[in-house]
PDB file of C-alpha atoms and ligand atoms in Angstrom:
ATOM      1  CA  UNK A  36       5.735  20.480  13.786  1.00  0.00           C
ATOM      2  CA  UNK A  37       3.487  17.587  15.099  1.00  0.00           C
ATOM      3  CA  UNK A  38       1.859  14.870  12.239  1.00  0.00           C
ATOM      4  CA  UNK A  39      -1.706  16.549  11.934  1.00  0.00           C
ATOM      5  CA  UNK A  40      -3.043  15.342   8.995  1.00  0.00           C
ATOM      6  CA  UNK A  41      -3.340  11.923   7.333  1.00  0.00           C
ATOM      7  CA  UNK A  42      -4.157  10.481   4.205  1.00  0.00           C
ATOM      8  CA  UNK A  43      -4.577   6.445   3.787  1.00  0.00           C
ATOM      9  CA  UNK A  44      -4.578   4.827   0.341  1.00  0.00           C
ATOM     10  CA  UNK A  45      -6.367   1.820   0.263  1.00  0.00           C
ATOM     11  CA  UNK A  46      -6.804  -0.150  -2.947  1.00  0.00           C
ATOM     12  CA  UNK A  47     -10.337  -2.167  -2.396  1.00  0.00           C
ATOM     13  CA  UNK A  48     -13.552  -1.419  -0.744  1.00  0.00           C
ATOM     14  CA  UNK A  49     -13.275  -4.553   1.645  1.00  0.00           C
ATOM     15  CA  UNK A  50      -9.592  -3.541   3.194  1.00  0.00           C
ATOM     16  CA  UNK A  51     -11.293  -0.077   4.162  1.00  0.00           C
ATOM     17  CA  UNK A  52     -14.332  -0.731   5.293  1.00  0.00           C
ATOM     18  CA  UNK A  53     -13.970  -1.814   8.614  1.00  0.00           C
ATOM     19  CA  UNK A  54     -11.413   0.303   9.302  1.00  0.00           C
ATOM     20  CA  UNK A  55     -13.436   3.300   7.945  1.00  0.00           C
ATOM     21  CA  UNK A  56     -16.447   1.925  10.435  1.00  0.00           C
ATOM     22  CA  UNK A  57     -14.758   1.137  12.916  1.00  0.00           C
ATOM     23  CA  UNK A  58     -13.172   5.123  13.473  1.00  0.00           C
ATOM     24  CA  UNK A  59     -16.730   6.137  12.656  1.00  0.00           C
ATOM     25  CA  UNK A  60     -15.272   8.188   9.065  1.00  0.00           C
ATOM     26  CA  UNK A  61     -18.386   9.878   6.953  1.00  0.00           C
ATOM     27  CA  UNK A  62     -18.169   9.896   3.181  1.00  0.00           C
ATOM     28  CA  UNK A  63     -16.420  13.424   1.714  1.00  0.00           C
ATOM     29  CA  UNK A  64     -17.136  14.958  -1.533  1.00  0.00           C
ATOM     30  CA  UNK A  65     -14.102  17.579  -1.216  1.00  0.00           C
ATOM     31  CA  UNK A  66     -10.982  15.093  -2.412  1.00  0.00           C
ATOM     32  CA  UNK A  67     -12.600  14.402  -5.573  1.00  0.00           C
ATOM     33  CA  UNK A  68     -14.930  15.329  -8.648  1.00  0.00           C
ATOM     34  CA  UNK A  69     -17.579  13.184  -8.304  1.00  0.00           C
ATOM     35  CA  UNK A  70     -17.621  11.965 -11.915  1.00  0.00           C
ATOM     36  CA  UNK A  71     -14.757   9.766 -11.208  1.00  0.00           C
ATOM     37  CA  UNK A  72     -15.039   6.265  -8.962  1.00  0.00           C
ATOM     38  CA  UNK A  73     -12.643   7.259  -6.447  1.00  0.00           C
ATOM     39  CA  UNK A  74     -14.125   7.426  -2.912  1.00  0.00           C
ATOM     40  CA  UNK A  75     -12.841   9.296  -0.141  1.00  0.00           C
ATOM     41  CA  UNK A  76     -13.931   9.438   4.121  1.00  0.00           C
ATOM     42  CA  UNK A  77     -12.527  11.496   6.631  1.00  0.00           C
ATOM     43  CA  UNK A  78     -13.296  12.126  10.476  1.00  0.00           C
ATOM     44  CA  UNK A  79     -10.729  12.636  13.335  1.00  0.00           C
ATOM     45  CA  UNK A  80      -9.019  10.150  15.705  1.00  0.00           C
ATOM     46  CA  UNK A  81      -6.972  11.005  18.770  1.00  0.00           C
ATOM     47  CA  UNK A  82      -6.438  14.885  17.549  1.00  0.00           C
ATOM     48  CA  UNK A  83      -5.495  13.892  14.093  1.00  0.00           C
ATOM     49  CA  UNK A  84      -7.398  14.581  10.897  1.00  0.00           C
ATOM     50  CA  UNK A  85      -7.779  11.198   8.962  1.00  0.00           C
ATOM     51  CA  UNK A  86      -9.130  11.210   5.448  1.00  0.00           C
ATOM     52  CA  UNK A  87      -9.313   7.430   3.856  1.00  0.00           C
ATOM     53  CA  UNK A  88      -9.129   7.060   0.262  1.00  0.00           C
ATOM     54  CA  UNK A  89     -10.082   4.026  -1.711  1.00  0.00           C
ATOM     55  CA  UNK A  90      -9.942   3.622  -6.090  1.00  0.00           C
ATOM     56  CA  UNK A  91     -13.808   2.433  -6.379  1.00  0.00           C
ATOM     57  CA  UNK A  92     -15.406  -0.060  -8.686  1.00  0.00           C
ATOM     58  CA  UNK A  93     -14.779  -0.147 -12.509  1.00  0.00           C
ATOM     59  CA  UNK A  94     -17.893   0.581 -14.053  1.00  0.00           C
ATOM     60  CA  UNK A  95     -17.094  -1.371 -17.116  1.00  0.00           C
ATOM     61  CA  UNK A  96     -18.147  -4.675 -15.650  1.00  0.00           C
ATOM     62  CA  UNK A  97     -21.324  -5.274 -13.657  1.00  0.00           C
ATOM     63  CA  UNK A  98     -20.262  -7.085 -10.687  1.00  0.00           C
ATOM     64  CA  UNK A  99     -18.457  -4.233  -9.648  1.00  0.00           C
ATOM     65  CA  UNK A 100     -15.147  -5.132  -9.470  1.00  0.00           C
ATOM     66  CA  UNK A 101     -13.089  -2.902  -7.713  1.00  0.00           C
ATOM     67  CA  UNK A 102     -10.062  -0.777  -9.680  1.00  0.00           C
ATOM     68  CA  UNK A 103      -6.966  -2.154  -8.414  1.00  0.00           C
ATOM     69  CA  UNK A 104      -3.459  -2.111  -9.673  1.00  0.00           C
ATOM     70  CA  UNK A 105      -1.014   1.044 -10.255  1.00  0.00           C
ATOM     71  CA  UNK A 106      -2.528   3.076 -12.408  1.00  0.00           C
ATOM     72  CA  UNK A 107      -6.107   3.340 -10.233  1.00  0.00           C
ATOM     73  CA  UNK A 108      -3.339   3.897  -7.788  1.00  0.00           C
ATOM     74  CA  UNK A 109      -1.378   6.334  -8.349  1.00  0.00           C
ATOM     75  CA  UNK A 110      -4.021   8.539 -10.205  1.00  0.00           C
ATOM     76  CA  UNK A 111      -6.430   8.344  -7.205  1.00  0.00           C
ATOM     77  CA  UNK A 112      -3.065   8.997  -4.409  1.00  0.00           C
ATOM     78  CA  UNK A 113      -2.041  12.089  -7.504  1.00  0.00           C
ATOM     79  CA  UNK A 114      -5.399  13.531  -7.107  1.00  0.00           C
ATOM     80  CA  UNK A 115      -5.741  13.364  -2.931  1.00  0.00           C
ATOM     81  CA  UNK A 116      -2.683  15.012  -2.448  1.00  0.00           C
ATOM     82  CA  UNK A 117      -3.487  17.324  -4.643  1.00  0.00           C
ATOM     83  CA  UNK A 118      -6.846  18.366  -2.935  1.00  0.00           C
ATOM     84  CA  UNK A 119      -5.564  19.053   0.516  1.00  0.00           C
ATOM     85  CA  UNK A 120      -2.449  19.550   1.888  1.00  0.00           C
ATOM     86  CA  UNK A 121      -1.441  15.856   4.128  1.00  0.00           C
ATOM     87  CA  UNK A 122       1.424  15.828   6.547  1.00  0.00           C
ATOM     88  CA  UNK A 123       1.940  11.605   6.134  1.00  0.00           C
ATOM     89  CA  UNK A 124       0.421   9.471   3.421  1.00  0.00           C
ATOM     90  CA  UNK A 125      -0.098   6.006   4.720  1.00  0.00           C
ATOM     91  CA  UNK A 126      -0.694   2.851   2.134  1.00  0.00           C
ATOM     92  CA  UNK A 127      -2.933   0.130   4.055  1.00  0.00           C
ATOM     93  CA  UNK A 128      -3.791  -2.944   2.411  1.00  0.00           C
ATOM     94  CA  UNK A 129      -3.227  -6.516   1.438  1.00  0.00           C
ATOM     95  CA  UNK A 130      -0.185  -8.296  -0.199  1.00  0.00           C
ATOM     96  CA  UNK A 131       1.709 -11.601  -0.816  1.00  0.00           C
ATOM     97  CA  UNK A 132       4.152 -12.333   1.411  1.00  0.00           C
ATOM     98  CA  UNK A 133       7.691 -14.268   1.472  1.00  0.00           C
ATOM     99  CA  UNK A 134       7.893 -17.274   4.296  1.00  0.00           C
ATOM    100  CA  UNK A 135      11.849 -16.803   3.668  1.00  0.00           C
ATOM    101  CA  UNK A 136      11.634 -13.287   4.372  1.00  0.00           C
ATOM    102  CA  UNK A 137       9.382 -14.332   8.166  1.00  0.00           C
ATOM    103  CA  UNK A 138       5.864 -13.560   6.615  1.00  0.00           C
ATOM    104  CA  UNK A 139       3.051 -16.010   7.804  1.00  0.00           C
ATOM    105  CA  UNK A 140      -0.828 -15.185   6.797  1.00  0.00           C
ATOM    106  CA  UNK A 141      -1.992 -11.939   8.606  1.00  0.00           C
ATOM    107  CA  UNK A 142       1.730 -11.070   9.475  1.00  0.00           C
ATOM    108  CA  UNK A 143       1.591  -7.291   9.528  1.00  0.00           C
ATOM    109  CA  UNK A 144       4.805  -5.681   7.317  1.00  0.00           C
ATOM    110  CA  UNK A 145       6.095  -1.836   7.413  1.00  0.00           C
ATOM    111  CA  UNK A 146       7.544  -1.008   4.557  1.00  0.00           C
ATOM    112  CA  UNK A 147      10.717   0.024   4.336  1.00  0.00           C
ATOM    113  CA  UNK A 148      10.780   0.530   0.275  1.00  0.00           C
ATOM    114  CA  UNK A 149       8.800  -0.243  -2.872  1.00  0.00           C
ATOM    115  CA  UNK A 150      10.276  -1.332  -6.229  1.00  0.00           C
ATOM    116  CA  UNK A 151       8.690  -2.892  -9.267  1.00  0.00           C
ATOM    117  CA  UNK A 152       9.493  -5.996 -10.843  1.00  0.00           C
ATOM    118  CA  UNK A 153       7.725  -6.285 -14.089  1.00  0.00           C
ATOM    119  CA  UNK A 154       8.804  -2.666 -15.248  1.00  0.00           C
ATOM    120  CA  UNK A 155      11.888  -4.449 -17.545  1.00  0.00           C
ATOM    121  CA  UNK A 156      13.635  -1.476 -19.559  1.00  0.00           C
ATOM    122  CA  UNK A 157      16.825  -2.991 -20.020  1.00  0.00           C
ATOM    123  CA  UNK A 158      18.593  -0.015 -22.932  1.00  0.00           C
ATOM    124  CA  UNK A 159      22.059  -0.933 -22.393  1.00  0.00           C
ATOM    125  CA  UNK A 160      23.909   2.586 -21.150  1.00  0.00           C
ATOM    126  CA  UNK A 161      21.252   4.685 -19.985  1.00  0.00           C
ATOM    127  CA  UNK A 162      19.352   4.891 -16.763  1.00  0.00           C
ATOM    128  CA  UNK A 163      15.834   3.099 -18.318  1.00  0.00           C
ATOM    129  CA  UNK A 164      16.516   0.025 -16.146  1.00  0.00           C
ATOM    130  CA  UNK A 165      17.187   1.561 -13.213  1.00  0.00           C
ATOM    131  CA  UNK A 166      14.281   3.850 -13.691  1.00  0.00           C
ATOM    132  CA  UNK A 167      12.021   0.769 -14.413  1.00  0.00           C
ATOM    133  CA  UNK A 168      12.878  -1.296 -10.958  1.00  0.00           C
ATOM    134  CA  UNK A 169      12.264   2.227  -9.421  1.00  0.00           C
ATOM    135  CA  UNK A 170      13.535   1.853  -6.574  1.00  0.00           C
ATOM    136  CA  UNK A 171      12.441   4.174  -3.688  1.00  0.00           C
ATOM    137  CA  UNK A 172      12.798   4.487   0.296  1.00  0.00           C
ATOM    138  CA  UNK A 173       9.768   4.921   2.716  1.00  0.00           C
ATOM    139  CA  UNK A 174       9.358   7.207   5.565  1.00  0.00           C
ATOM    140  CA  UNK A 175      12.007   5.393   8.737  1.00  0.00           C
ATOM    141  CA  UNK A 176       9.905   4.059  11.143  1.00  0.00           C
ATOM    142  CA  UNK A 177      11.899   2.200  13.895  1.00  0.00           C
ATOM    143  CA  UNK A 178       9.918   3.126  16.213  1.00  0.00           C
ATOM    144  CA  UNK A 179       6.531   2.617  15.218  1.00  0.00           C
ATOM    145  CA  UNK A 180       7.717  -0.844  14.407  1.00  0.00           C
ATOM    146  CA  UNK A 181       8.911  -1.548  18.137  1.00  0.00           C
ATOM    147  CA  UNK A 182       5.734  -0.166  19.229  1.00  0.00           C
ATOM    148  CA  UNK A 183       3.364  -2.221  17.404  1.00  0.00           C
ATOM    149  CA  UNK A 184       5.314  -5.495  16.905  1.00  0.00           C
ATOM    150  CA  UNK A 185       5.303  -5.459  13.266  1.00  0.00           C
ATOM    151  CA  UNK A 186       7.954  -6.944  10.579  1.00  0.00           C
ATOM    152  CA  UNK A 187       9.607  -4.408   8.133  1.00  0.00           C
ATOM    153  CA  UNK A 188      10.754  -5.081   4.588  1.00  0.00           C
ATOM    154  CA  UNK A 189      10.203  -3.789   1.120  1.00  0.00           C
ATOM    155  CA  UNK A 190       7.474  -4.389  -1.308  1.00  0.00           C
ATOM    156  CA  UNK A 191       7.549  -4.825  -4.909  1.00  0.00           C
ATOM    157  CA  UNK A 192       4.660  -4.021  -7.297  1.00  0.00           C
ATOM    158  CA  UNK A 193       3.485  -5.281 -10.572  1.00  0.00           C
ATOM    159  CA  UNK A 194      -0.098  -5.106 -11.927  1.00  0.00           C
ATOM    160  CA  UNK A 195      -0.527  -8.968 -11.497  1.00  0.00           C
ATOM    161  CA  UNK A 196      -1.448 -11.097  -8.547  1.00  0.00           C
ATOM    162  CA  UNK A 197       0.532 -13.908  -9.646  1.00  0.00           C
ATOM    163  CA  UNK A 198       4.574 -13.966 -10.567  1.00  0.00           C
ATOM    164  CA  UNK A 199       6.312 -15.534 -13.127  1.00  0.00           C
ATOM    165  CA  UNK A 200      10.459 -16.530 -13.118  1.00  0.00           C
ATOM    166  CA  UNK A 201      11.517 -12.834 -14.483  1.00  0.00           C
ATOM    167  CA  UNK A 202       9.438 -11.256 -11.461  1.00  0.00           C
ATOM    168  CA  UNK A 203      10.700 -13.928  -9.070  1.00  0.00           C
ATOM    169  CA  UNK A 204      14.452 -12.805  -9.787  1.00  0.00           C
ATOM    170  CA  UNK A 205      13.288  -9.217  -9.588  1.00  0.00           C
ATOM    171  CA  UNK A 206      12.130 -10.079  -6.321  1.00  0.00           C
ATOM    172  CA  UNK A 207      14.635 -12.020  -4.713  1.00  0.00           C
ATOM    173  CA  UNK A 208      17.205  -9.327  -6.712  1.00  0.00           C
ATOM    174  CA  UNK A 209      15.310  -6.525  -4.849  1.00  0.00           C
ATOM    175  CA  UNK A 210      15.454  -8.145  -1.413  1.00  0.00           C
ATOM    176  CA  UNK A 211      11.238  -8.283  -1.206  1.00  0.00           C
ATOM    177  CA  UNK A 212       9.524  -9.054   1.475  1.00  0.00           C
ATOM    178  CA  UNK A 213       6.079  -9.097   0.253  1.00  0.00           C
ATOM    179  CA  UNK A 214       4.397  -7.883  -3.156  1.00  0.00           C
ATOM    180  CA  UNK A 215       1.296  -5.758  -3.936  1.00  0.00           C
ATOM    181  CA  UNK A 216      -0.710  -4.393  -7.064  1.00  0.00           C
ATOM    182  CA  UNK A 217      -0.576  -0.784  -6.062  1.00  0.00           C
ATOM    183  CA  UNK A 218       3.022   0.372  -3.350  1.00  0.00           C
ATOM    184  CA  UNK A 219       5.425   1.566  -5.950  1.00  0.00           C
ATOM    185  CA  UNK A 220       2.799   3.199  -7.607  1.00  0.00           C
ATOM    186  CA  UNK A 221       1.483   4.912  -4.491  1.00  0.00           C
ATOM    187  CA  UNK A 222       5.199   5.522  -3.365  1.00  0.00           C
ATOM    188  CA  UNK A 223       6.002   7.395  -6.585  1.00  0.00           C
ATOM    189  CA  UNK A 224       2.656   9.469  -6.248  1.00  0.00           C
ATOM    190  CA  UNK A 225       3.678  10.717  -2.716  1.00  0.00           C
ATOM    191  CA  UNK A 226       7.633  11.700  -4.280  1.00  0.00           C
ATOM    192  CA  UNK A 227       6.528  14.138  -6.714  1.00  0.00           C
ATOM    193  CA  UNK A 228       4.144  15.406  -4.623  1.00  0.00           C
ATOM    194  CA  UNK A 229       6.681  15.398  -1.579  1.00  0.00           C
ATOM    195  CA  UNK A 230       4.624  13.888   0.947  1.00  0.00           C
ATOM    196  CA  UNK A 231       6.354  11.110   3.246  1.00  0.00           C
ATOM    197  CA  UNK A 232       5.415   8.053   2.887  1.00  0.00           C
ATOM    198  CA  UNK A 233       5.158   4.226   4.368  1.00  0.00           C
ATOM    199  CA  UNK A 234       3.049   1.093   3.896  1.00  0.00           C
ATOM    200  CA  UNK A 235       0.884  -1.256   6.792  1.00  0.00           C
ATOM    201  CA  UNK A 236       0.586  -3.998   4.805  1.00  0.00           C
ATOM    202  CA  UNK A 237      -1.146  -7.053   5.819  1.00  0.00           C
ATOM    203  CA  UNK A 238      -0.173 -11.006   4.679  1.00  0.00           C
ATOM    204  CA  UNK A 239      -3.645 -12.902   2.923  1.00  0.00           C
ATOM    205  CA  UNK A 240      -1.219 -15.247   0.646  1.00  0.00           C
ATOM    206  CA  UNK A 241       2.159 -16.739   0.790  1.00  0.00           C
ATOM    207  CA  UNK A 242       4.005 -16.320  -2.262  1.00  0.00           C
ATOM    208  CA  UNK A 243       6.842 -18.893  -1.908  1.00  0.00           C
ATOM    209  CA  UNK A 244       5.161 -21.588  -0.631  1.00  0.00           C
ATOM    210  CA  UNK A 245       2.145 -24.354  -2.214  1.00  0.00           C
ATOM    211  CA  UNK A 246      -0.672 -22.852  -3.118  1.00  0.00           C
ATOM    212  CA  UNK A 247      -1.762 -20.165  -5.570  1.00  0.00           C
ATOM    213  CA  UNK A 248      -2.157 -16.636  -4.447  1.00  0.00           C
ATOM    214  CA  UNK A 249      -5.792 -16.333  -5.887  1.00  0.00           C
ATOM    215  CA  UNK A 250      -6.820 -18.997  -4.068  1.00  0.00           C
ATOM    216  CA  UNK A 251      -5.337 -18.035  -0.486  1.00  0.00           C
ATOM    217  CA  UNK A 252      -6.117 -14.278  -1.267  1.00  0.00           C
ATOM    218  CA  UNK A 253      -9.894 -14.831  -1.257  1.00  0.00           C
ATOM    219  CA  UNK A 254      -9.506 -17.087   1.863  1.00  0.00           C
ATOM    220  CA  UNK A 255      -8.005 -14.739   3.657  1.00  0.00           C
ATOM    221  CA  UNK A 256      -9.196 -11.530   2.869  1.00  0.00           C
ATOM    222  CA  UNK A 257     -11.692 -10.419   5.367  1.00  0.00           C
ATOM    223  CA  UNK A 258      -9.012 -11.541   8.493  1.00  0.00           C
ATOM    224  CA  UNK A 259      -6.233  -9.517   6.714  1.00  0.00           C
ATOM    225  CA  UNK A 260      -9.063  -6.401   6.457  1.00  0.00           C
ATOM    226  CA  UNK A 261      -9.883  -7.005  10.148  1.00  0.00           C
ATOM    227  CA  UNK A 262      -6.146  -7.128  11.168  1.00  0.00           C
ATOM    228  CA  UNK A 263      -5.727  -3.785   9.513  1.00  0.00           C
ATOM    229  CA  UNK A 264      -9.079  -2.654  11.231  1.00  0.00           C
ATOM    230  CA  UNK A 265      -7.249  -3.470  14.570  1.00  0.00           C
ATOM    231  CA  UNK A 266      -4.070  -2.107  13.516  1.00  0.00           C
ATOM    232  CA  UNK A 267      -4.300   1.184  11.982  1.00  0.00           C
ATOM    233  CA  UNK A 268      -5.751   2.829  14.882  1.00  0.00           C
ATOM    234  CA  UNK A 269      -2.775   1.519  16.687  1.00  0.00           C
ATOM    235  CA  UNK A 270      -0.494   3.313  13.994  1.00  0.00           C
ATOM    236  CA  UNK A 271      -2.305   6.492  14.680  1.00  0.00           C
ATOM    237  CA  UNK A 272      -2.251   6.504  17.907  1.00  0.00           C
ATOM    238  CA  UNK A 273       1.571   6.117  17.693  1.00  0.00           C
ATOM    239  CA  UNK A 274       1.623   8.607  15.309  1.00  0.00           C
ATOM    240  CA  UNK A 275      -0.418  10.890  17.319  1.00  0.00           C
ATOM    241  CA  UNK A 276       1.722  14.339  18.725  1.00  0.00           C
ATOM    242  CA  UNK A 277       4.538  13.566  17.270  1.00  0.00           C
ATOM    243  CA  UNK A 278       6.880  15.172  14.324  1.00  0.00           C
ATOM    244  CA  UNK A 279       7.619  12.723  11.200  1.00  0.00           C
ATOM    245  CA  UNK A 280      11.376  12.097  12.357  1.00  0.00           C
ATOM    246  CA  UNK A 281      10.069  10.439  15.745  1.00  0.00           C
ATOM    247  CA  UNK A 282       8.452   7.752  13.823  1.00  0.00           C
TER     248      UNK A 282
HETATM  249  N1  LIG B 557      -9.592 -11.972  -6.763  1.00  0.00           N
HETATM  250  C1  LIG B 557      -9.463 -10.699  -6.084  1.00  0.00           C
HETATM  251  C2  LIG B 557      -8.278 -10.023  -6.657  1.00  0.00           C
HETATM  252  C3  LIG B 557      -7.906  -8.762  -5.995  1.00  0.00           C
HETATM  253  S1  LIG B 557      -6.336  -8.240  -6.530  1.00  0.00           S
HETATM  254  C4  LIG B 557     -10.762  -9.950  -6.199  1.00  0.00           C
HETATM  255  O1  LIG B 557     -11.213  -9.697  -7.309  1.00  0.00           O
HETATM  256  O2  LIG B 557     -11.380  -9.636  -5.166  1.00  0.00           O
HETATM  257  C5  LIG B 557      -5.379  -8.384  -5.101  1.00  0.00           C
HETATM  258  C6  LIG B 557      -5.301  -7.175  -4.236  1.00  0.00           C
HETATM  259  O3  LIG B 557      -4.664  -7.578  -3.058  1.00  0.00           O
HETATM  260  C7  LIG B 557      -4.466  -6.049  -4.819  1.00  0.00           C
HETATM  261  O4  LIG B 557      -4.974  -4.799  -4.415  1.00  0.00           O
HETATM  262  C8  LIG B 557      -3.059  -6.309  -4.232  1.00  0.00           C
HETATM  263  O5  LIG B 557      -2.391  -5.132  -3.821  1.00  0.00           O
HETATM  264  C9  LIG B 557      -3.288  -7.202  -3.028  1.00  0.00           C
HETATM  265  N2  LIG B 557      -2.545  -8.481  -3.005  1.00  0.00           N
HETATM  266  C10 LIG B 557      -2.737  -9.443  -2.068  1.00  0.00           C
HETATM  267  N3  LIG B 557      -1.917 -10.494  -2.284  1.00  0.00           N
HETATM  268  C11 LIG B 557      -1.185 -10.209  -3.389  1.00  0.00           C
HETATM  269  C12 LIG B 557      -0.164 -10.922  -4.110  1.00  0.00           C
HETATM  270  N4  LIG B 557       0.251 -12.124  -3.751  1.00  0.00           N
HETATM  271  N5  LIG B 557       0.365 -10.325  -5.202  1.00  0.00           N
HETATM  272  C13 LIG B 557      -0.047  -9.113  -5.602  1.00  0.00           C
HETATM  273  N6  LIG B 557      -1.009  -8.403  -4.959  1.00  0.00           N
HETATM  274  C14 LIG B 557      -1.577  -8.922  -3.851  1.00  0.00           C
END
């Protein structure tokens, strides 16, 4: 059966919004109850119906920060699958990327995998540690990749922007490509709920290279939002007609 219904989950306000403009997607109260922050958009593109999630603003503080990091995450991704039934769940956003691993600012990445590397649950003779790095495979999607040009790799999650030398050996351990706030999280959400899965995931910051991530991130931001604004309609057109195992 043909890919009819999509489901992107995208951590801030700024990395959806022109792509939510841009395909002309109205707000929609039916993903979830409005008491929580979560915000959801859906419309159609090319004979496919696309609904765009994103995890709000924490109320908490006022300059309305929005709620990124796993648990926003995979609570928001939890609750969307939940409300609907979605034939592909699709993770667009920002990360860190690796210059060994090819990344350069606004490279885009597919991801082949997520993993974390702060989860550290190291019980000697059970499957805790394994369980922490979490490892998991996306979605195969060979083709897509040709078609659009883009790298592939896997991404590793932690709920900090910067790294530290126990996440840097995760990393390198884990073969990462680039690193995020919110994959694994998203990743494990779509498992138990049996939905397949892969990230788009744009390069604002390199991670193994000068400067700090903070300070690249904000630089490069709105380019990475407008690179996924140009290339997620590209990913649905690919998408478009055809059954998950073509991708
Ligand atoms: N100072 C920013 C922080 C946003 S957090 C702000 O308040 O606006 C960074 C977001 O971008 C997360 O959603 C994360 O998934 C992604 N991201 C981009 N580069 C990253 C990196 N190097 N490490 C981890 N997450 C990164």
């Amino acid at each position: 059966m043909s890919i009819k219904r999509v489901l992107f989950v995208v951590a801030m306000e700024a990395e959806a919004s022109p792509f939510v403009s841009a395909l002309s997607l109205a707000p929609c109260k039916s993903v979830f109850p409005a008491s929580l922050p979560f915000r959801s958009f859906s419309g159609s593109h090319n004979g496919l119906d696309v609904t765009v999630v994103t995890s709000g603003k924490d109320a908490t503080y006022s300059t309305g920060v929005d709620n990124v990091g796993t648990l926003p995450a995979g609570v928001m991704t939890t609750l969307a699958l939940q409300s609907s039934s979605f034939d592909l769940c699709i993770n667009a956003g920002t990360c860190g990327g690796f210059s060994r691993k090819g990344a350069e600012i606004g490279s885009v990445f597919l991801t082949k995998g997520a993993a974390f590397h702060d989860r550290r649950i190291d019980i000697p003779g059970t499957p805790f540690k394994d369980y922490g790095t979490g490892k998991m495979e996306s979605l195969s999607t060979t083709n897509l990749q040709a078609a659009i040009g883009a790298h592939e790799g896997i991404c590793s999650t932690s709920d900090s922007l910067d790294h530290d030398e126990r996440d840097d050996e995760r990393m390198e351990f884990n073969d990462t490509s680039v690193k995020d706030m919110e994959s694994a999280a998203i990743h494990w959400a779509c498992n138990i709920c049996n939905v397949p899965h892969f990230g788009v995931k744009v390069v604002t910051d390199i991670v193994d290279g000068e400067r700090p991530s903070a300070e690249q991130f904000m630089e490069n931001l709105g380019s990475a939002a407008k690179k996924l604004q140009e290339t997620l309609p590209k990913v649905l057109n690919f998408v478009a007609g055809k059954e998950i195992k073509d991708l």
